[in-house]
PDB file of C-alpha atoms in Angstrom:
ATOM      1  CA  MET A1488     -46.685 -28.102 -30.384  1.00  0.00           C
ATOM      2  CA  THR A1489     -42.914 -28.467 -30.406  1.00  0.00           C
ATOM      3  CA  PRO A1490     -42.349 -25.815 -33.113  1.00  0.00           C
ATOM      4  CA  THR A1491     -44.381 -23.317 -31.054  1.00  0.00           C
ATOM      5  CA  LEU A1492     -42.266 -23.931 -27.954  1.00  0.00           C
ATOM      6  CA  ILE A1493     -39.112 -23.580 -30.013  1.00  0.00           C
ATOM      7  CA  TRP A1494     -40.273 -20.192 -31.366  1.00  0.00           C
ATOM      8  CA  ILE A1495     -41.246 -19.018 -27.892  1.00  0.00           C
ATOM      9  CA  LEU A1496     -37.856 -20.123 -26.587  1.00  0.00           C
ATOM     10  CA  VAL A1497     -36.060 -18.367 -29.469  1.00  0.00           C
ATOM     11  CA  ALA A1498     -38.067 -15.170 -28.786  1.00  0.00           C
ATOM     12  CA  LEU A1499     -37.249 -15.302 -25.065  1.00  0.00           C
ATOM     13  CA  VAL A1500     -33.553 -15.835 -25.781  1.00  0.00           C
ATOM     14  CA  ALA A1501     -33.574 -12.927 -28.256  1.00  0.00           C
ATOM     15  CA  ILE A1502     -35.263 -10.651 -25.721  1.00  0.00           C
ATOM     16  CA  GLY A1503     -32.815 -11.751 -23.041  1.00  0.00           C
ATOM     17  CA  LEU A1504     -29.843 -11.048 -25.306  1.00  0.00           C
ATOM     18  CA  TYR A1505     -31.232  -7.630 -26.201  1.00  0.00           C
ATOM     19  CA  LEU A1506     -31.780  -6.727 -22.542  1.00  0.00           C
ATOM     20  CA  SER A1507     -28.311  -7.989 -21.663  1.00  0.00           C
ATOM     21  CA  TRP A1508     -26.787  -5.904 -24.452  1.00  0.00           C
ATOM     22  CA  THR A1509     -28.706  -2.828 -23.259  1.00  0.00           C
ATOM     23  CA  ALA A1510     -27.578  -3.369 -19.667  1.00  0.00           C
ATOM     24  CA  GLY A1511     -23.979  -3.697 -20.867  1.00  0.00           C
ATOM     25  CA  ARG A1512     -24.308  -0.503 -22.871  1.00  0.00           C
ATOM     26  CA  LEU A1513     -25.657   1.306 -19.835  1.00  0.00           C
ATOM     27  CA  ASP A1514     -22.807  -0.050 -17.732  1.00  0.00           C
ATOM     28  CA  ARG A1515     -20.278   1.215 -20.295  1.00  0.00           C
ATOM     29  CA  LEU A1516     -21.928   4.637 -20.237  1.00  0.00           C
ATOM     30  CA  HIS A1517     -21.670   4.750 -16.450  1.00  0.00           C
ATOM     31  CA  ALA A1518     -17.983   3.785 -16.690  1.00  0.00           C
ATOM     32  CA  ARG A1519     -17.514   6.561 -19.263  1.00  0.00           C
ATOM     33  CA  ILE A1520     -19.166   9.023 -16.878  1.00  0.00           C
ATOM     34  CA  ASP A1521     -16.746   7.982 -14.135  1.00  0.00           C
ATOM     35  CA  ALA A1522     -13.773   8.420 -16.471  1.00  0.00           C
ATOM     36  CA  THR A1523     -14.895  11.809 -17.754  1.00  0.00           C
ATOM     37  CA  ARG A1524     -15.618  12.983 -14.206  1.00  0.00           C
ATOM     38  CA  ALA A1525     -12.106  11.992 -13.175  1.00  0.00           C
ATOM     39  CA  GLY A1526     -10.748  13.931 -16.151  1.00  0.00           C
ATOM     40  CA  LEU A1527     -12.864  16.956 -15.244  1.00  0.00           C
ATOM     41  CA  ASP A1528     -11.699  16.782 -11.625  1.00  0.00           C
ATOM     42  CA  ALA A1529      -8.076  16.649 -12.796  1.00  0.00           C
ATOM     43  CA  GLN A1530      -8.530  19.690 -15.043  1.00  0.00           C
ATOM     44  CA  LEU A1531     -10.302  21.656 -12.314  1.00  0.00           C
ATOM     45  CA  LEU A1532      -7.560  20.808  -9.842  1.00  0.00           C
ATOM     46  CA  ARG A1533      -4.889  21.793 -12.367  1.00  0.00           C
ATOM     47  CA  ARG A1534      -6.588  25.137 -13.023  1.00  0.00           C
ATOM     48  CA  ALA A1535      -6.923  25.885  -9.306  1.00  0.00           C
ATOM     49  CA  SER A1536      -3.316  24.867  -8.645  1.00  0.00           C
ATOM     50  CA  VAL A1537      -1.930  27.031 -11.438  1.00  0.00           C
ATOM     51  CA  ALA A1538      -4.066  29.981 -10.305  1.00  0.00           C
ATOM     52  CA  GLN A1539      -2.879  29.507  -6.733  1.00  0.00           C
ATOM     53  CA  GLU A1540       0.766  29.336  -7.816  1.00  0.00           C
ATOM     54  CA  LEU A1541       0.367  32.467  -9.895  1.00  0.00           C
ATOM     55  CA  ALA A1542      -1.327  34.274  -6.995  1.00  0.00           C
ATOM     56  CA  THR A1543       1.566  33.472  -4.650  1.00  0.00           C
ATOM     57  CA  SER A1544       4.332  34.169  -7.167  1.00  0.00           C
ATOM     58  CA  GLY A1545       4.401  37.912  -6.563  1.00  0.00           C
ATOM     59  CA  VAL A1546       3.782  38.646 -10.244  1.00  0.00           C
ATOM     60  CA  LEU A1547       0.296  40.070  -9.666  1.00  0.00           C
ATOM     61  CA  ASP A1548      -0.583  43.149  -7.641  1.00  0.00           C
ATOM     62  CA  PRO A1549      -1.545  42.411  -4.009  1.00  0.00           C
ATOM     63  CA  ALA A1550      -5.305  42.863  -4.451  1.00  0.00           C
ATOM     64  CA  ALA A1551      -5.443  40.580  -7.501  1.00  0.00           C
ATOM     65  CA  SER A1552      -3.253  38.042  -5.710  1.00  0.00           C
ATOM     66  CA  ILE A1553      -5.589  37.906  -2.735  1.00  0.00           C
ATOM     67  CA  VAL A1554      -8.728  37.578  -4.879  1.00  0.00           C
ATOM     68  CA  LEU A1555      -7.189  34.857  -7.041  1.00  0.00           C
ATOM     69  CA  TYR A1556      -5.623  32.967  -4.124  1.00  0.00           C
ATOM     70  CA  GLU A1557      -8.829  32.910  -2.080  1.00  0.00           C
ATOM     71  CA  ALA A1558     -10.927  31.736  -5.037  1.00  0.00           C
ATOM     72  CA  ALA A1559      -8.392  29.045  -5.994  1.00  0.00           C
ATOM     73  CA  HIS A1560      -8.050  27.871  -2.397  1.00  0.00           C
ATOM     74  CA  ALA A1561     -11.840  27.721  -1.989  1.00  0.00           C
ATOM     75  CA  ALA A1562     -12.127  25.707  -5.214  1.00  0.00           C
ATOM     76  CA  ARG A1563      -9.496  23.212  -4.057  1.00  0.00           C
ATOM     77  CA  GLN A1564     -10.986  22.806  -0.574  1.00  0.00           C
ATOM     78  CA  ALA A1565     -14.700  22.821  -1.487  1.00  0.00           C
ATOM     79  CA  GLU A1566     -16.905  19.935  -0.466  1.00  0.00           C
ATOM     80  CA  GLU A1567     -18.582  18.065  -3.309  1.00  0.00           C
ATOM     81  CA  GLU A1568     -21.950  19.806  -2.755  1.00  0.00           C
ATOM     82  CA  GLN A1569     -20.353  23.262  -3.013  1.00  0.00           C
ATOM     83  CA  ARG A1570     -17.731  22.535  -5.654  1.00  0.00           C
ATOM     84  CA  GLU A1571     -19.644  23.819  -8.676  1.00  0.00           C
ATOM     85  CA  VAL A1572     -20.185  27.184  -6.960  1.00  0.00           C
ATOM     86  CA  ALA A1573     -16.547  27.399  -5.858  1.00  0.00           C
ATOM     87  CA  GLU A1574     -15.305  26.574  -9.362  1.00  0.00           C
ATOM     88  CA  SER A1575     -17.642  29.194 -10.822  1.00  0.00           C
ATOM     89  CA  ASP A1576     -16.254  31.711  -8.342  1.00  0.00           C
ATOM     90  CA  LEU A1577     -12.733  30.855  -9.493  1.00  0.00           C
ATOM     91  CA  SER A1578     -13.779  31.451 -13.109  1.00  0.00           C
ATOM     92  CA  GLN A1579     -15.174  34.835 -12.143  1.00  0.00           C
ATOM     93  CA  ALA A1580     -12.013  35.695 -10.205  1.00  0.00           C
ATOM     94  CA  LEU A1581      -9.850  34.749 -13.183  1.00  0.00           C
ATOM     95  CA  ARG A1582     -11.965  36.950 -15.452  1.00  0.00           C
ATOM     96  CA  ALA A1583     -11.743  39.821 -12.960  1.00  0.00           C
ATOM     97  CA  VAL A1584      -7.970  39.546 -12.543  1.00  0.00           C
ATOM     98  CA  PHE A1585      -7.267  39.078 -16.254  1.00  0.00           C
ATOM     99  CA  ALA A1586      -9.952  41.437 -17.571  1.00  0.00           C
ATOM    100  CA  GLU A1587      -7.394  43.677 -19.228  1.00  0.00           C
ATOM    101  CA  PRO A1588      -4.733  42.566 -21.719  1.00  0.00           C
ATOM    102  CA  ALA A1589      -2.271  44.803 -19.849  1.00  0.00           C
ATOM    103  CA  GLN A1590      -2.501  42.504 -16.804  1.00  0.00           C
ATOM    104  CA  VAL A1591      -1.704  39.489 -18.959  1.00  0.00           C
ATOM    105  CA  GLU A1592       1.266  41.322 -20.489  1.00  0.00           C
ATOM    106  CA  ALA A1593       2.523  42.282 -17.025  1.00  0.00           C
ATOM    107  CA  VAL A1594       2.441  38.627 -16.003  1.00  0.00           C
ATOM    108  CA  ARG A1595       4.245  37.544 -19.184  1.00  0.00           C
ATOM    109  CA  GLU A1596       7.003  40.141 -18.714  1.00  0.00           C
ATOM    110  CA  ALA A1597       7.809  39.014 -15.162  1.00  0.00           C
ATOM    111  CA  PRO A1598      10.528  36.386 -14.680  1.00  0.00           C
ATOM    112  CA  GLY A1599       8.903  33.005 -15.234  1.00  0.00           C
ATOM    113  CA  GLY A1600       5.667  34.742 -16.173  1.00  0.00           C
ATOM    114  CA  GLU A1601       5.578  33.502 -19.753  1.00  0.00           C
ATOM    115  CA  ALA A1602       5.517  29.881 -18.595  1.00  0.00           C
ATOM    116  CA  ALA A1603       2.960  30.624 -15.869  1.00  0.00           C
ATOM    117  CA  ALA A1604       0.666  32.472 -18.271  1.00  0.00           C
ATOM    118  CA  HIS A1605       0.952  29.674 -20.827  1.00  0.00           C
ATOM    119  CA  GLU A1606       0.159  27.027 -18.202  1.00  0.00           C
ATOM    120  CA  LEU A1607      -2.839  29.010 -16.946  1.00  0.00           C
ATOM    121  CA  THR A1608      -4.075  29.530 -20.513  1.00  0.00           C
ATOM    122  CA  GLU A1609      -3.907  25.790 -21.180  1.00  0.00           C
ATOM    123  CA  ALA A1610      -5.660  25.021 -17.897  1.00  0.00           C
ATOM    124  CA  VAL A1611      -8.553  27.417 -18.508  1.00  0.00           C
ATOM    125  CA  ARG A1612      -8.968  26.112 -22.068  1.00  0.00           C
ATOM    126  CA  ARG A1613      -9.180  22.469 -21.002  1.00  0.00           C
ATOM    127  CA  VAL A1614     -11.818  22.901 -18.296  1.00  0.00           C
ATOM    128  CA  PRO A1615     -14.723  23.669 -20.699  1.00  0.00           C
ATOM    129  CA  MET A1616     -13.741  20.738 -22.906  1.00  0.00           C
ATOM    130  CA  ALA A1617     -13.568  18.338 -19.971  1.00  0.00           C
ATOM    131  CA  ARG A1618     -16.916  19.586 -18.679  1.00  0.00           C
ATOM    132  CA  ARG A1619     -18.481  19.190 -22.128  1.00  0.00           C
ATOM    133  CA  PHE A1620     -17.191  15.592 -22.419  1.00  0.00           C
ATOM    134  CA  HIS A1621     -18.594  14.786 -18.981  1.00  0.00           C
ATOM    135  CA  ASN A1622     -21.975  16.380 -19.667  1.00  0.00           C
ATOM    136  CA  ASP A1623     -22.221  14.611 -23.036  1.00  0.00           C
ATOM    137  CA  ALA A1624     -21.667  11.253 -21.325  1.00  0.00           C
ATOM    138  CA  VAL A1625     -24.245  12.146 -18.685  1.00  0.00           C
ATOM    139  CA  GLY A1626     -26.748  13.108 -21.386  1.00  0.00           C
ATOM    140  CA  ALA A1627     -26.271   9.811 -23.227  1.00  0.00           C
ATOM    141  CA  ALA A1628     -26.771   7.810 -20.027  1.00  0.00           C
ATOM    142  CA  ARG A1629     -29.843   9.825 -19.071  1.00  0.00           C
ATOM    143  CA  ARG A1630     -31.426   9.306 -22.487  1.00  0.00           C
ATOM    144  CA  LEU A1631     -30.875   5.551 -22.254  1.00  0.00           C
ATOM    145  CA  ARG A1632     -32.155   5.401 -18.675  1.00  0.00           C
ATOM    146  CA  GLN A1633     -35.389   7.108 -19.734  1.00  0.00           C
ATOM    147  CA  HIS A1634     -36.339   4.226 -22.039  1.00  0.00           C
ATOM    148  CA  ARG A1635     -39.187   2.093 -20.737  1.00  0.00           C
ATOM    149  CA  LYS A1636     -37.275  -1.170 -21.095  1.00  0.00           C
ATOM    150  CA  VAL A1637     -34.516   0.169 -18.820  1.00  0.00           C
ATOM    151  CA  ARG A1638     -36.983   1.314 -16.178  1.00  0.00           C
ATOM    152  CA  TRP A1639     -39.255  -1.737 -16.343  1.00  0.00           C
ATOM    153  CA  PHE A1640     -36.462  -4.278 -16.117  1.00  0.00           C
ATOM    154  CA  ARG A1641     -34.357  -2.099 -13.783  1.00  0.00           C
ATOM    155  CA  LEU A1642     -31.319  -2.435 -16.025  1.00  0.00           C
ATOM    156  CA  ALA A1643     -29.550   0.476 -14.313  1.00  0.00           C
ATOM    157  CA  GLY A1644     -29.361  -1.529 -11.104  1.00  0.00           C
ATOM    158  CA  HIS A1645     -28.475   0.612  -8.104  1.00  0.00           C
ATOM    159  CA  ALA A1646     -26.384   3.142 -10.025  1.00  0.00           C
ATOM    160  CA  PRO A1647     -27.238   6.703  -9.054  1.00  0.00           C
ATOM    161  CA  PHE A1648     -28.908   8.872 -11.664  1.00  0.00           C
ATOM    162  CA  PRO A1649     -26.107  10.744 -13.459  1.00  0.00           C
ATOM    163  CA  MET A1650     -25.913  14.468 -12.837  1.00  0.00           C
ATOM    164  CA  ALA A1651     -24.434  17.031 -15.179  1.00  0.00           C
ATOM    165  CA  TYR A1652     -21.700  19.348 -13.904  1.00  0.00           C
ATOM    166  CA  GLU A1653     -22.969  22.908 -14.229  1.00  0.00           C
ATOM    167  CA  MET A1654     -20.561  25.741 -13.625  1.00  0.00           C
ATOM    168  CA  ASP A1655     -19.358  29.008 -15.093  1.00  0.00           C
ATOM    169  CA  ASP A1656     -16.272  27.964 -17.054  1.00  0.00           C
ATOM    170  CA  GLU A1657     -15.862  30.902 -19.419  1.00  0.00           C
ATOM    171  CA  PRO A1658     -12.151  31.707 -19.647  1.00  0.00           C
ATOM    172  CA  PRO A1659     -10.792  35.254 -19.328  1.00  0.00           C
ATOM    173  CA  ALA A1660     -10.965  36.802 -22.799  1.00  0.00           C
ATOM    174  CA  ALA A1661      -7.641  38.659 -22.483  1.00  0.00           C
ATOM    175  CA  LEU A1662      -5.821  35.468 -21.529  1.00  0.00           C
ATOM    176  CA  VAL A1663      -7.304  33.285 -24.259  1.00  0.00           C
ATOM    177  CA  ASP A1664      -7.228  35.947 -27.013  1.00  0.00           C
ATOM    178  CA  ARG A1665      -3.519  36.516 -26.486  1.00  0.00           C
ATOM    179  CA  ALA A1666      -2.754  32.800 -26.844  1.00  0.00           C
ATOM    180  CA  ALA A1667      -4.903  32.283 -29.950  1.00  0.00           C
TER     181      ALA A1667
END
């Protein structure tokens, strides 16, 4: 009878260790989601700030300045529930303002325009990467949370279900093509 109890105890310890390891993995994934979301927020803020600076610099024509400034300001001031829409609107405004390579060249030729165009190019290139990193982390956490063992033993605790960040983040072709 003693060997049977020992095997049952060994099996229970092994199951407990496995569940503990899975819970730790899930916790690390949630921490990764938080880190990638902070990185995404930083890149979105940088893009909006650079767009707002460029809109107020006097380099663009008045209509383009107004469109870009309003979209950048809305993206910076948006509440969390409306942020994806505001960021998508900023992407569309950037594509509208920089639809033509001539507009990009006009910005580059202005005093300080080369640096501003380079900074904006870097900002619009980093946003899709940051969003992809965040959504990849969210996908990994979602896949793990869908396993039966995670649901049955409530290994996710009280952590909210991770949500992907969906927005239009396509950069203006004229701006990115010129830099490539």
